[in-house]
Coordinates of C-alpha atoms and ligand atoms in Angstrom, one line a residue:
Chain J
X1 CA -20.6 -3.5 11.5
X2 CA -18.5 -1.6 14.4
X3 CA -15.7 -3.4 15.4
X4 CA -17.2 -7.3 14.2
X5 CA -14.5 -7.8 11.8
X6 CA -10.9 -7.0 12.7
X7 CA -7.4 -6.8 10.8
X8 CA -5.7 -10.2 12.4
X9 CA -2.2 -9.8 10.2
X10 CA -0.1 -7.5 8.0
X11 CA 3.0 -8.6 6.0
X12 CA 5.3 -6.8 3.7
X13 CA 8.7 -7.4 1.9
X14 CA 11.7 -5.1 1.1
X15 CA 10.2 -1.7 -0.6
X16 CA 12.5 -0.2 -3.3
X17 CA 14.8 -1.9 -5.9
X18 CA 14.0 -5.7 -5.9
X19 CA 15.8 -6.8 -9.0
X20 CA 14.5 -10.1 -10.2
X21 CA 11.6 -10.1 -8.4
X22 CA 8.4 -10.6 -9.9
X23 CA 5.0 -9.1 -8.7
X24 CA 3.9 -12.6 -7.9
X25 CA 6.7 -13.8 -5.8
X26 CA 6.3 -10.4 -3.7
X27 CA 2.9 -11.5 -3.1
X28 CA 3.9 -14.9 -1.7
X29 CA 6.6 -13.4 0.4
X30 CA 3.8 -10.8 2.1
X31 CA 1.7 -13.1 2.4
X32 CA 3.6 -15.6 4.0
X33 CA 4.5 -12.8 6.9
X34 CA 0.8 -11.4 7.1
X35 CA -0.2 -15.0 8.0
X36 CA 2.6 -15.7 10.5
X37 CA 2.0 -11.9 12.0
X38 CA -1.8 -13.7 12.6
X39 CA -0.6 -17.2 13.6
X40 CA -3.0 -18.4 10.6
X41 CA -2.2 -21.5 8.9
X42 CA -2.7 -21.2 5.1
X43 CA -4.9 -23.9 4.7
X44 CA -7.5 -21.9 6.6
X45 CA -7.7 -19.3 4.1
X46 CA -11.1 -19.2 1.9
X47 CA -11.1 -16.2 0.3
X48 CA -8.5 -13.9 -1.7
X49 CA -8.8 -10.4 -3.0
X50 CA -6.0 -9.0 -5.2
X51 CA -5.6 -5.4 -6.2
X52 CA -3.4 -6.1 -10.0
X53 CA 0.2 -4.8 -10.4
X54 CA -0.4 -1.5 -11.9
X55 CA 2.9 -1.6 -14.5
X56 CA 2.1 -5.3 -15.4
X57 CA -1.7 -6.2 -15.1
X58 CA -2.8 -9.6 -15.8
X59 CA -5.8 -11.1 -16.8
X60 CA -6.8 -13.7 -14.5
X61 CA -5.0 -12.4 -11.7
X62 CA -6.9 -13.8 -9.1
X63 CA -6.0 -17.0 -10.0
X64 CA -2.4 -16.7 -10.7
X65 CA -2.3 -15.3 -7.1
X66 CA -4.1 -18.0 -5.7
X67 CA -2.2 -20.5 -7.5
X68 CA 1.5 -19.3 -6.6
X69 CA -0.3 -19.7 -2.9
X70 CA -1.7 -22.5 -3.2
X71 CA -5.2 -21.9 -2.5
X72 CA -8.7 -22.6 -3.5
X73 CA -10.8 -19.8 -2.2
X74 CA -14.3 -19.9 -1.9
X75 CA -14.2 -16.3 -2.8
X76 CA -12.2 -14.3 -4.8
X77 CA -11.7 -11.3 -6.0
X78 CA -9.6 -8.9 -8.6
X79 CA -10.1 -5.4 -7.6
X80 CA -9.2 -3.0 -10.8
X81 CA -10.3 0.7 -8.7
X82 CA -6.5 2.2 -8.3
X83 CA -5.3 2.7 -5.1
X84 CA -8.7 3.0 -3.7
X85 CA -8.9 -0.9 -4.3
X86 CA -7.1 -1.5 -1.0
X87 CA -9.9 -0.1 1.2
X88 CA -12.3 -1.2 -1.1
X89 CA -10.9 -4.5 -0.9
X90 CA -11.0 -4.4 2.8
X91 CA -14.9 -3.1 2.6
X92 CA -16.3 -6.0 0.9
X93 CA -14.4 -8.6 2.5
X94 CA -15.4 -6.9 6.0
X95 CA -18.8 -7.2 4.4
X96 CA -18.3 -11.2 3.2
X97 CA -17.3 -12.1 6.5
X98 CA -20.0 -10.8 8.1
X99 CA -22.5 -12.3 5.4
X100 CA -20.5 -15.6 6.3
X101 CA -19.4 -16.1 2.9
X102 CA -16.1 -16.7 4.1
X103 CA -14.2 -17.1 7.6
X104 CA -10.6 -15.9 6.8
X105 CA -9.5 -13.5 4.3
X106 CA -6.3 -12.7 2.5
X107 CA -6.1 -9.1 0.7
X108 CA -2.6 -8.7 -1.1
X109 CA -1.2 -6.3 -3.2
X110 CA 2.6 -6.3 -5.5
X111 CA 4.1 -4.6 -8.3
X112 CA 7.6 -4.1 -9.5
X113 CA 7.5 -0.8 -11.7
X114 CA 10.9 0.1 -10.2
X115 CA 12.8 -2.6 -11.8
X116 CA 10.4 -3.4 -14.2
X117 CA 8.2 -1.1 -16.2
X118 CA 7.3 2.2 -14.9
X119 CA 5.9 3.2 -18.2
X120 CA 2.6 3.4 -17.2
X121 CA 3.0 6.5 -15.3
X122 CA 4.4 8.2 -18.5
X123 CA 1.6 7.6 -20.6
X124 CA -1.3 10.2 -22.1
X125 CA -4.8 9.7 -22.9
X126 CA -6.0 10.3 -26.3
X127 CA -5.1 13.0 -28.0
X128 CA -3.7 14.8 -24.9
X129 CA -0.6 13.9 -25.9
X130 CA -0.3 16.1 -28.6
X131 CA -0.7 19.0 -26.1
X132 CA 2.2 17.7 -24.7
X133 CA 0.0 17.0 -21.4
X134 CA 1.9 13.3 -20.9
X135 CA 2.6 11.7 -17.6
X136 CA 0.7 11.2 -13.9
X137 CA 2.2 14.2 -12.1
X138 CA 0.7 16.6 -14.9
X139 CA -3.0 15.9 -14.0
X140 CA -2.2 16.6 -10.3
X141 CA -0.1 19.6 -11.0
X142 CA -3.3 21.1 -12.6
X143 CA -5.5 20.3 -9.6
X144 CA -2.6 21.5 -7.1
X145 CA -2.6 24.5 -9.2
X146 CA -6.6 25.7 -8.7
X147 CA -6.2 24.8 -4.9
X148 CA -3.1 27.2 -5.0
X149 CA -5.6 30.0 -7.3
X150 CA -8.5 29.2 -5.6
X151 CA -7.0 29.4 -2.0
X152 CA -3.7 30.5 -1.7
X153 CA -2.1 27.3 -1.1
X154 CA 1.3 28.2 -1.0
X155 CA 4.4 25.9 -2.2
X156 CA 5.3 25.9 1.7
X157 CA 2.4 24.3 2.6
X158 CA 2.6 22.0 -0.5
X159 CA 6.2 21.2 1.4
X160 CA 5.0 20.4 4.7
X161 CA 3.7 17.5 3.1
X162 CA 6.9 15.5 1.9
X163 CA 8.8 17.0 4.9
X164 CA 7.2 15.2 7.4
X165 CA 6.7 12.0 5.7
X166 CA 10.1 12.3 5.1
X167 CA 11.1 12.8 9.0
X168 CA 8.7 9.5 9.4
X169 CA 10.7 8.1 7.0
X170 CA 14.0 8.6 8.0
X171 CA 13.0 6.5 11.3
X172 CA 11.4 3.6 9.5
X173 CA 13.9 0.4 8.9
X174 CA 11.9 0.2 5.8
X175 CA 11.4 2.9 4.2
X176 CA 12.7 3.7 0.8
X177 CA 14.0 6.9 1.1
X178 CA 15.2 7.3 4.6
X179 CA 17.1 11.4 3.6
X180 CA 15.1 13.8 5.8
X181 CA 14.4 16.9 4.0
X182 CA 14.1 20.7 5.2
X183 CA 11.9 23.3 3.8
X184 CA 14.8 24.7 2.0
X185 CA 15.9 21.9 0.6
X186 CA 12.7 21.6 -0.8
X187 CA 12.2 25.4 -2.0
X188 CA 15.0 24.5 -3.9
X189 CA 14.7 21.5 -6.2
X190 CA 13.7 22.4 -9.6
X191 CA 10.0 22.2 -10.7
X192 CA 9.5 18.7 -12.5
X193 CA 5.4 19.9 -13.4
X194 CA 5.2 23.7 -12.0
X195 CA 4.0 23.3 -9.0
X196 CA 5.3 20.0 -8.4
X197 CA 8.6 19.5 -7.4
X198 CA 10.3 16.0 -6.9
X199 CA 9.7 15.7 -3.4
X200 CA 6.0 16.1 -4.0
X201 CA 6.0 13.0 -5.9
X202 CA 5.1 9.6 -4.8
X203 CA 8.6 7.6 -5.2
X204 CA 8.4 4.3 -8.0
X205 CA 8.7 1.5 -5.5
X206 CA 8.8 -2.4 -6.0
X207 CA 7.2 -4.4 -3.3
X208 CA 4.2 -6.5 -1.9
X209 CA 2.0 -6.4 0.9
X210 CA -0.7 -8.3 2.8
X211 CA -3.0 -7.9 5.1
X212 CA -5.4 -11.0 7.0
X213 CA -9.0 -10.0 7.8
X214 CA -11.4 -12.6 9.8
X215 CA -14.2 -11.8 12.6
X216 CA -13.1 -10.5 16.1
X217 CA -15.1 -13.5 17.1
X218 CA -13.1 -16.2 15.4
X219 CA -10.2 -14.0 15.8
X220 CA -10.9 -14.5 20.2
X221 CA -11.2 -18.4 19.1
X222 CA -7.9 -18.7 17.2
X223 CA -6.4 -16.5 20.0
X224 CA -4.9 -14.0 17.3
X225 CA -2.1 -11.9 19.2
X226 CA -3.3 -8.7 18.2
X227 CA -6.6 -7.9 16.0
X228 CA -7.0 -4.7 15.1
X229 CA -11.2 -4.2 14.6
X230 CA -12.5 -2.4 11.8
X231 CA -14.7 0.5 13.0
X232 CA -16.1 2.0 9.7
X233 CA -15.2 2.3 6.0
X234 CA -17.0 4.3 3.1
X235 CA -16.2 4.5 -0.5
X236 CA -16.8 6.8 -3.2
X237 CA -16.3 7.4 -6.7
X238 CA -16.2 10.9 -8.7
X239 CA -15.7 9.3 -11.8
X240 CA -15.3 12.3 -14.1
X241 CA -11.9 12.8 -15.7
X242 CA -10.2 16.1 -14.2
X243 CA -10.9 18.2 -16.7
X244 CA -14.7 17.4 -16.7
X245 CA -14.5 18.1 -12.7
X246 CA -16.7 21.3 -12.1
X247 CA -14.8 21.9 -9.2
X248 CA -11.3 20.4 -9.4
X249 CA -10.5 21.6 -5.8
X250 CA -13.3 18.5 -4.0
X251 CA -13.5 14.7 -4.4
X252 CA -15.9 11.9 -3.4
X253 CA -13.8 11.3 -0.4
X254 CA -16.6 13.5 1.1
X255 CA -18.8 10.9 0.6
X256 CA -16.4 7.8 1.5
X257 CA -15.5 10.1 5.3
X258 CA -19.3 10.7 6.0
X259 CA -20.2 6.7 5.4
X260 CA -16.7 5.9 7.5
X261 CA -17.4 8.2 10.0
X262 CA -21.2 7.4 10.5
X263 CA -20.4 3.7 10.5
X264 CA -17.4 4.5 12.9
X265 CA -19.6 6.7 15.5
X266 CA -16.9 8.7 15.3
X267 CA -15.8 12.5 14.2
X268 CA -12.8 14.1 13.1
X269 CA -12.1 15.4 16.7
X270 CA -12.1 11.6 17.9
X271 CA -9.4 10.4 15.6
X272 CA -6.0 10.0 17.0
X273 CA -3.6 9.5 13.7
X274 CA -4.0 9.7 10.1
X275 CA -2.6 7.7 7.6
X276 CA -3.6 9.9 4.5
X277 CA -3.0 8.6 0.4
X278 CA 0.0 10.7 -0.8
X279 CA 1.0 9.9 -4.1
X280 CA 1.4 13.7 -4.6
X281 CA 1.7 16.7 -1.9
X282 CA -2.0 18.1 -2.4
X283 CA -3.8 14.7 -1.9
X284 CA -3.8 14.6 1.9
X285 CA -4.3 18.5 1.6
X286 CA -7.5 18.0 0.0
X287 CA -7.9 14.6 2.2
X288 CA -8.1 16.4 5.3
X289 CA -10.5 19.1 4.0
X290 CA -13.0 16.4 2.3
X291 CA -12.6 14.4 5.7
X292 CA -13.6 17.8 7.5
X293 CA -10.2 18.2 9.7
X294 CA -10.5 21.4 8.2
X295 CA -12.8 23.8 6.5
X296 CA -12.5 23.5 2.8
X297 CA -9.5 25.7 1.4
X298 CA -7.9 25.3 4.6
X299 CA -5.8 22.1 4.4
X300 CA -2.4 23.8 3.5
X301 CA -2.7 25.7 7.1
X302 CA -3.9 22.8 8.3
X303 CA -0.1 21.2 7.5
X304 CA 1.8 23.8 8.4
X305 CA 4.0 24.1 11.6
X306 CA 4.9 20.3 11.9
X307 CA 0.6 19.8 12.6
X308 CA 0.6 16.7 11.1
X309 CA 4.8 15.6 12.4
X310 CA 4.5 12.7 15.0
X311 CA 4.5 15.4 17.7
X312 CA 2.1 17.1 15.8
X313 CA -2.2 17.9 16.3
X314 CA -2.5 15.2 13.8
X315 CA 0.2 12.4 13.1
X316 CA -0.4 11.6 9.7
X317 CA 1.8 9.4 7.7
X318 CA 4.1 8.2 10.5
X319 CA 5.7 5.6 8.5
X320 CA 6.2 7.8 5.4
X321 CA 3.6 7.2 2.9
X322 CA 3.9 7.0 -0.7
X323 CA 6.7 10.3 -0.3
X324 CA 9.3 8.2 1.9
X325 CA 8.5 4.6 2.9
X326 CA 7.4 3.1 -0.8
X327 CA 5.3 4.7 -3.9
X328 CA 3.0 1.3 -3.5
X329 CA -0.4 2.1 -3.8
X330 CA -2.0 2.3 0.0
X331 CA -1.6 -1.2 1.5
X332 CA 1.7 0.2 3.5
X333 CA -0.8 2.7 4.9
X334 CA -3.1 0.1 6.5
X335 CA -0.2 -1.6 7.5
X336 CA 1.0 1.3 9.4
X337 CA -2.3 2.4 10.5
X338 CA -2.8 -1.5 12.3
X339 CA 0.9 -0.7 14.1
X340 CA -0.1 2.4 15.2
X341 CA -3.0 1.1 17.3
X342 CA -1.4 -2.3 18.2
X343 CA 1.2 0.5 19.5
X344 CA 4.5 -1.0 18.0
X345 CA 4.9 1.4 15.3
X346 CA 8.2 2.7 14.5
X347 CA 7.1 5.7 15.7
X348 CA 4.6 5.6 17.7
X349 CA 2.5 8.7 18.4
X350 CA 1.1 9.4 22.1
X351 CA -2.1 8.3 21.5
X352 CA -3.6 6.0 19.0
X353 CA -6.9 4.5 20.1
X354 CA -8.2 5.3 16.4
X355 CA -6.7 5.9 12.6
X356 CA -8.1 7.2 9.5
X357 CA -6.5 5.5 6.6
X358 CA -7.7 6.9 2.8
X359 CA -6.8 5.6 -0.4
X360 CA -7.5 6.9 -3.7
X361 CA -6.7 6.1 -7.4
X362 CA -6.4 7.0 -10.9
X363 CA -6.3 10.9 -10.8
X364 CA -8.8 11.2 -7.8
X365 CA -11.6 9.1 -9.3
X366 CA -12.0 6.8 -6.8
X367 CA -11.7 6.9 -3.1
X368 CA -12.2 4.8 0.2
X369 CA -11.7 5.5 3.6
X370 CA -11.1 3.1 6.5
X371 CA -11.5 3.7 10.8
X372 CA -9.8 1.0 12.9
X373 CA -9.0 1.3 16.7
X374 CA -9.7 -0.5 19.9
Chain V
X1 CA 13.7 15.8 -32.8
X2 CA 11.5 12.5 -32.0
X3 CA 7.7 13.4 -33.0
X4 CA 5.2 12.4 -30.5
X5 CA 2.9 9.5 -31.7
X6 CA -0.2 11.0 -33.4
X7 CA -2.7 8.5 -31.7
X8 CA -5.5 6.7 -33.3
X9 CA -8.4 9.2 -33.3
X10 CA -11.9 7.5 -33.2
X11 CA -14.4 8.3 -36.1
X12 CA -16.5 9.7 -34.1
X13 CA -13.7 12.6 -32.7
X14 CA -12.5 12.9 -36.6
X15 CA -15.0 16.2 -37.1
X16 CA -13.1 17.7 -34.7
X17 CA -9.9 17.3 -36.1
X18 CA -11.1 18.1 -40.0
X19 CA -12.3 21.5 -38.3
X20 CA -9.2 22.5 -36.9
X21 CA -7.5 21.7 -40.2
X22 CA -9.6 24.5 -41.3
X23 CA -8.4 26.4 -38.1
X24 CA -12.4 25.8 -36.9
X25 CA -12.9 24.7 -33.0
X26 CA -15.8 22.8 -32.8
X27 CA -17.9 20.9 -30.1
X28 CA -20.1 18.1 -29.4
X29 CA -24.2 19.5 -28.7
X30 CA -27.3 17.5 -27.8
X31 CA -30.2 17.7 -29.2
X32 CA -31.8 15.4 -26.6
X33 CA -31.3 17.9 -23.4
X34 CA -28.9 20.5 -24.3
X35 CA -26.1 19.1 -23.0
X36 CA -22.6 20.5 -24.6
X37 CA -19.6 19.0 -24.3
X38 CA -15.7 17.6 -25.8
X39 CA -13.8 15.1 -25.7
X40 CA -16.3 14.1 -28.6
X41 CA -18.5 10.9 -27.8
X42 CA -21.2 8.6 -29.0
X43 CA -23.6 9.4 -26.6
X44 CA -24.2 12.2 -24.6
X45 CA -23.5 11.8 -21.0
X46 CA -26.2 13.6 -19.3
X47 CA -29.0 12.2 -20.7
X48 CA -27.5 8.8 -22.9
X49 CA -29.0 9.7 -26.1
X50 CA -27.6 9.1 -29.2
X51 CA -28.9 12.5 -31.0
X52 CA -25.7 14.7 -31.0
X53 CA -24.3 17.5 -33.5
X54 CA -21.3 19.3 -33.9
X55 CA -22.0 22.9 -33.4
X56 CA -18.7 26.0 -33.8
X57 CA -17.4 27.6 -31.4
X58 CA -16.9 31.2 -30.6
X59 CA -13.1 30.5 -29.6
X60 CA -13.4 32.3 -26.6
X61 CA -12.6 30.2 -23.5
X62 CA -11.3 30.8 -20.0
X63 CA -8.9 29.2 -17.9
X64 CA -9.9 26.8 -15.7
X65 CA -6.0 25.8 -14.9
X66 CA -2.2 25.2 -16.2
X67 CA 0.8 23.0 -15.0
X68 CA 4.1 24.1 -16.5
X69 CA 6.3 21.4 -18.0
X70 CA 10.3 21.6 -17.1
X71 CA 10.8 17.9 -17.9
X72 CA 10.0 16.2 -20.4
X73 CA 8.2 13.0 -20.3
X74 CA 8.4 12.5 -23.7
X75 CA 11.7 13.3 -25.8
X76 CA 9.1 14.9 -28.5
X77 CA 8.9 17.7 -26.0
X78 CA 12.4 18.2 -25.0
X79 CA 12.9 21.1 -27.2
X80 CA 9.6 23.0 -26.2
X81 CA 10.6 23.0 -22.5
X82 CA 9.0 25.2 -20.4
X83 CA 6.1 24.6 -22.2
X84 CA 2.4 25.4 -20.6
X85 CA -0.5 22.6 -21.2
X86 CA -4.0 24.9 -19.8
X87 CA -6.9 23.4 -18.7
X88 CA -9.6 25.8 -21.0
X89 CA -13.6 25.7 -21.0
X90 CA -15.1 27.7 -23.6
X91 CA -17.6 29.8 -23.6
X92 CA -20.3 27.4 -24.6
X93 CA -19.2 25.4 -21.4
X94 CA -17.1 22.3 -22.8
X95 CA -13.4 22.0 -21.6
X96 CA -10.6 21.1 -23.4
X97 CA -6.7 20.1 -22.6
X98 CA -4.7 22.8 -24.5
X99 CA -1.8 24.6 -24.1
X100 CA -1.0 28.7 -23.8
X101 CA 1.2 30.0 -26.5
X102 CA 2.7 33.8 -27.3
X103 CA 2.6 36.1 -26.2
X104 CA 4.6 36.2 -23.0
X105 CA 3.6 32.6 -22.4
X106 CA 5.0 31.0 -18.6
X107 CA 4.2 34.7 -16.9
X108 CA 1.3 36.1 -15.1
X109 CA -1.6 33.4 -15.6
X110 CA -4.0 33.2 -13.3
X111 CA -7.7 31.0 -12.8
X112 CA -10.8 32.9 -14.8
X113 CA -8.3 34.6 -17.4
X114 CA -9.7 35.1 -20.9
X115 CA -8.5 33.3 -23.3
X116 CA -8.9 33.1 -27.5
X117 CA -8.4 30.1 -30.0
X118 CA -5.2 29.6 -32.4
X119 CA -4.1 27.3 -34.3
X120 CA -0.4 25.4 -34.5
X121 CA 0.7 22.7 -36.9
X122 CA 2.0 19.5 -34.7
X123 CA 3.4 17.0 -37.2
X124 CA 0.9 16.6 -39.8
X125 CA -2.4 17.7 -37.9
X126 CA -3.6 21.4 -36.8
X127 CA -3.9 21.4 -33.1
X128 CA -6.6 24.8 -31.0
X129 CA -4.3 26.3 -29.0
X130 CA -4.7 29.3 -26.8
X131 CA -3.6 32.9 -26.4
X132 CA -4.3 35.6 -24.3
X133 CA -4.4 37.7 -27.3
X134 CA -7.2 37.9 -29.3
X135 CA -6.0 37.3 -33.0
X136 CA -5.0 40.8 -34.9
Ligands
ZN401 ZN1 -28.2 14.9 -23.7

């Protein structure tokens, strides 16, 4: 699997505000520049996997995609995992390709909860709601919370989290939210869900994304500018609802790192930039523990200190994740990850021969984790 | 003050309810393999059979973990704020979404605390809270 498939082409559009623009028409848009960024014509495209627009899902997705494209895929595919769908997504097409099921793959992603609905992400299960327990950020607050019991995560190390994304952001064209913020800054903004703040919430975003996946070998033949190759991916599902977690503090993304990193030949030691799922502060806390940068409990040191700033141990989230560049589900990390080690990202760290990318969804039920380099 | 929605409760969750009308906490059991647990469901997880009984519970539970509410994401709650929602197992091992209530409720928590079953009317149904208190 090392290296035989390889990202040819990412494409985005606008991230923030995008009144009147429906998820659809951000799809075509990104798609549009991931295939020009790969010098693919359209009609070459045989295969289509679509993660659904989390505020407005759609039955039939797949095909309303494919038809605002134009396209009659020979494969495609409507991937309902969260954000975890992105890498998931990238897994099976990798795995398509090389099954020669299909030559040349288009993975897109769009939503609009900014403008549209964000409803979704104020919502409660059940009966929880009569507990008052309503809303994403609540579920996890109360993992954030054990981490903090159960190792002394502090709200400083919580902090390093959005401030460095947010010092990636700041340098990104792009990015949403573009305000650097220091540790007082942070310290001091009110607790939305004790112990999240704002700032340790992923911002609500409208916006698309795409990425084009083929074979290295029929990238060489089309002469693609620069493919990035796939080294390794693994995937992993914990399933169980928080509160049914025995321990709340660990996540299949052990499971999805050792599959990536076996596949990869690789070890944490050998990877040159992270780009980590950060739809709240203690994700890429626990990220890099699961992933073994770190012994478990140890991931809020681990951040300290600017670590994981672009001049840091560990770049991680150098174009400002879900905290600063857009709130969209993971594809803006891949994308990201692919400038990194094409070496025309925005900021570009010394070295990066090879990223880790994660994404995750729902509250931590699902995972996947992706190695690219050269 | 809005009320929050009471949602549509399965049939098979409704013992749970009638019991804590009665200020009872109960929980799902298997016969099957032992297995306890809540939310209530039709089969039991571990082992997939159907044999299940609702059995009462002692009422004491720890704490597993809390979040503390300062916005509301629901007008319903606007007047409760802060307001504590716990993360509780009991002592027979299921593990329920709650919240803390008096005394001295937003101070001083911490993982493992025991904890003790109440009851508080919420609209028109009789929700388990819990206290660190046990009840006088
Ligand atoms: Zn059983």
């Amino acid at each position: 699997m090392r290296g035989r498939t390889v990202i040819a082409g990412i494409g985005h559009t606008a991230f923030g505000a995008l009144s009147g623009r429906s998820a659809t028409s951000l799809i075509v848009e990104a798609t549009r520049n991931a295939l020009a960024d790969a010098n693919v014509d359209k009609t070459m495209v045989d295969a289509l996997l679509v993660k659904p627009s989390t505020s407005a899902p759609q039955l039939m997705t797949g095909q309303i995609v494919a038809e605002a494209l134009g396209l009659q895929p020979k494969l495609g595919m409507s991937w309902d995992q969260g954000g975890a769908a992105v890498i998931g997504m990238i897994s099976y097409a990798s795995l398509a390709i090389e099954a020669r099921l299909c030559d040349i793959v288009v993975i897109c992603f769009a939503d609009n909860p900014r403008t549209g609905s964000s409803e979704v992400y104020r919502s409660s299960t059940g009966t929880d709601g009569l507990f008052g327990y309503v809303g994403v950020p609540a579920a996890y607050a109360m993992i954030a919370r054990r981490h903090m019991e159960q190792y002394g995560t502090t709200p400083r190390q919580l902090g390093a989290v959005p401030i460095a994304a947010r010092r990636h952001g700041a340098a990104n064209p792009s990015a949403q939210l573009r305000k650097p913020l220091s540790m007082a800054d942070y310290l001091n903004e009110p607790y939305i869900v004790d112990p999240f703040r704002r700032s340790d919430c992923a911002l609500v975003s409208d916006g698309g994304a795409a990425i084009v996946l083929m074979s290295a070998e029929r990238a060489m033949q089309l002469a693609v500018r620069a493919p990035v190759p796939i080294l390794g991916f693994g995937l992993g599902q914990s399933s169980w609802d928080v509160r049914l977690r025995q321990d709340l503090t660990t996540t299949c993304a052990t499971v999805s790192a050792t599959t990536a990193f076996s596949a990869a030949g690789l070890a944490p030691e050998d990877i040159d930039v992270a780009q980590l799922y950060d739809c709240f502060s203690i994700v890429p806390i626990m990220t890099l523990e699961d992933y073994g940068f770190c012994k478990k409990g140890q991931g809020g040191a681990f951040v300290e200190e600017g670590r994981i700033e672009i001049d840091g141990d560990l770049p991680m989230n150098t174009a400002g994740g879900l905290l600063s560049e857009t709130g969209m589900p993971g594809m803006q990390l891949v994308l990201e990850g692919v400038r990194q080690v094409r070496g025309n990202a925005n900021l570009q760290a010394r070295k990066a021969n090879t990223c880790i990318v994660s994404s995750q969804g729902g509250i931590m039920q699902t995972h996947g984790t992706l190695i690219i380099g050269g | 003050m809005t009320d929050f929605p009471i949602p549509a409760i399965p049939e098979h969750a409704l013992p749970f309810w009638e019991a804590a009308e009665k200020s009872q906490l109960r929980y799902m059991a298997c016969n099957s393999c032992a297995h306890s647990f809540l939310p209530a469901r039709t089969e039991c997880p571990n082992c997939l059979a159907a044999d299940l009984e609702w059995r009462m519970a002692s009422g004491k539970a720890q704490l597993i973990s809390w979040v503390i509410y300062h916005r509301a994401f629901h007008p319903a709650f606007a007047d409760r704020l802060p307001y504590t929602v716990a993360l509780v197992q009991l002592e027979e091992g299921p593990r329920m979404i709650s919240n803390i209530v008096e005394p001295d409720p937003d101070t001083a928590l911490t993982i493992n605390l025991p904890l003790f079953v109440r009851f508080q009317d919420m609209g028109n149904l009789r929700i388990p809270v819990f206290s660190r208190q046990p009840k006088l």
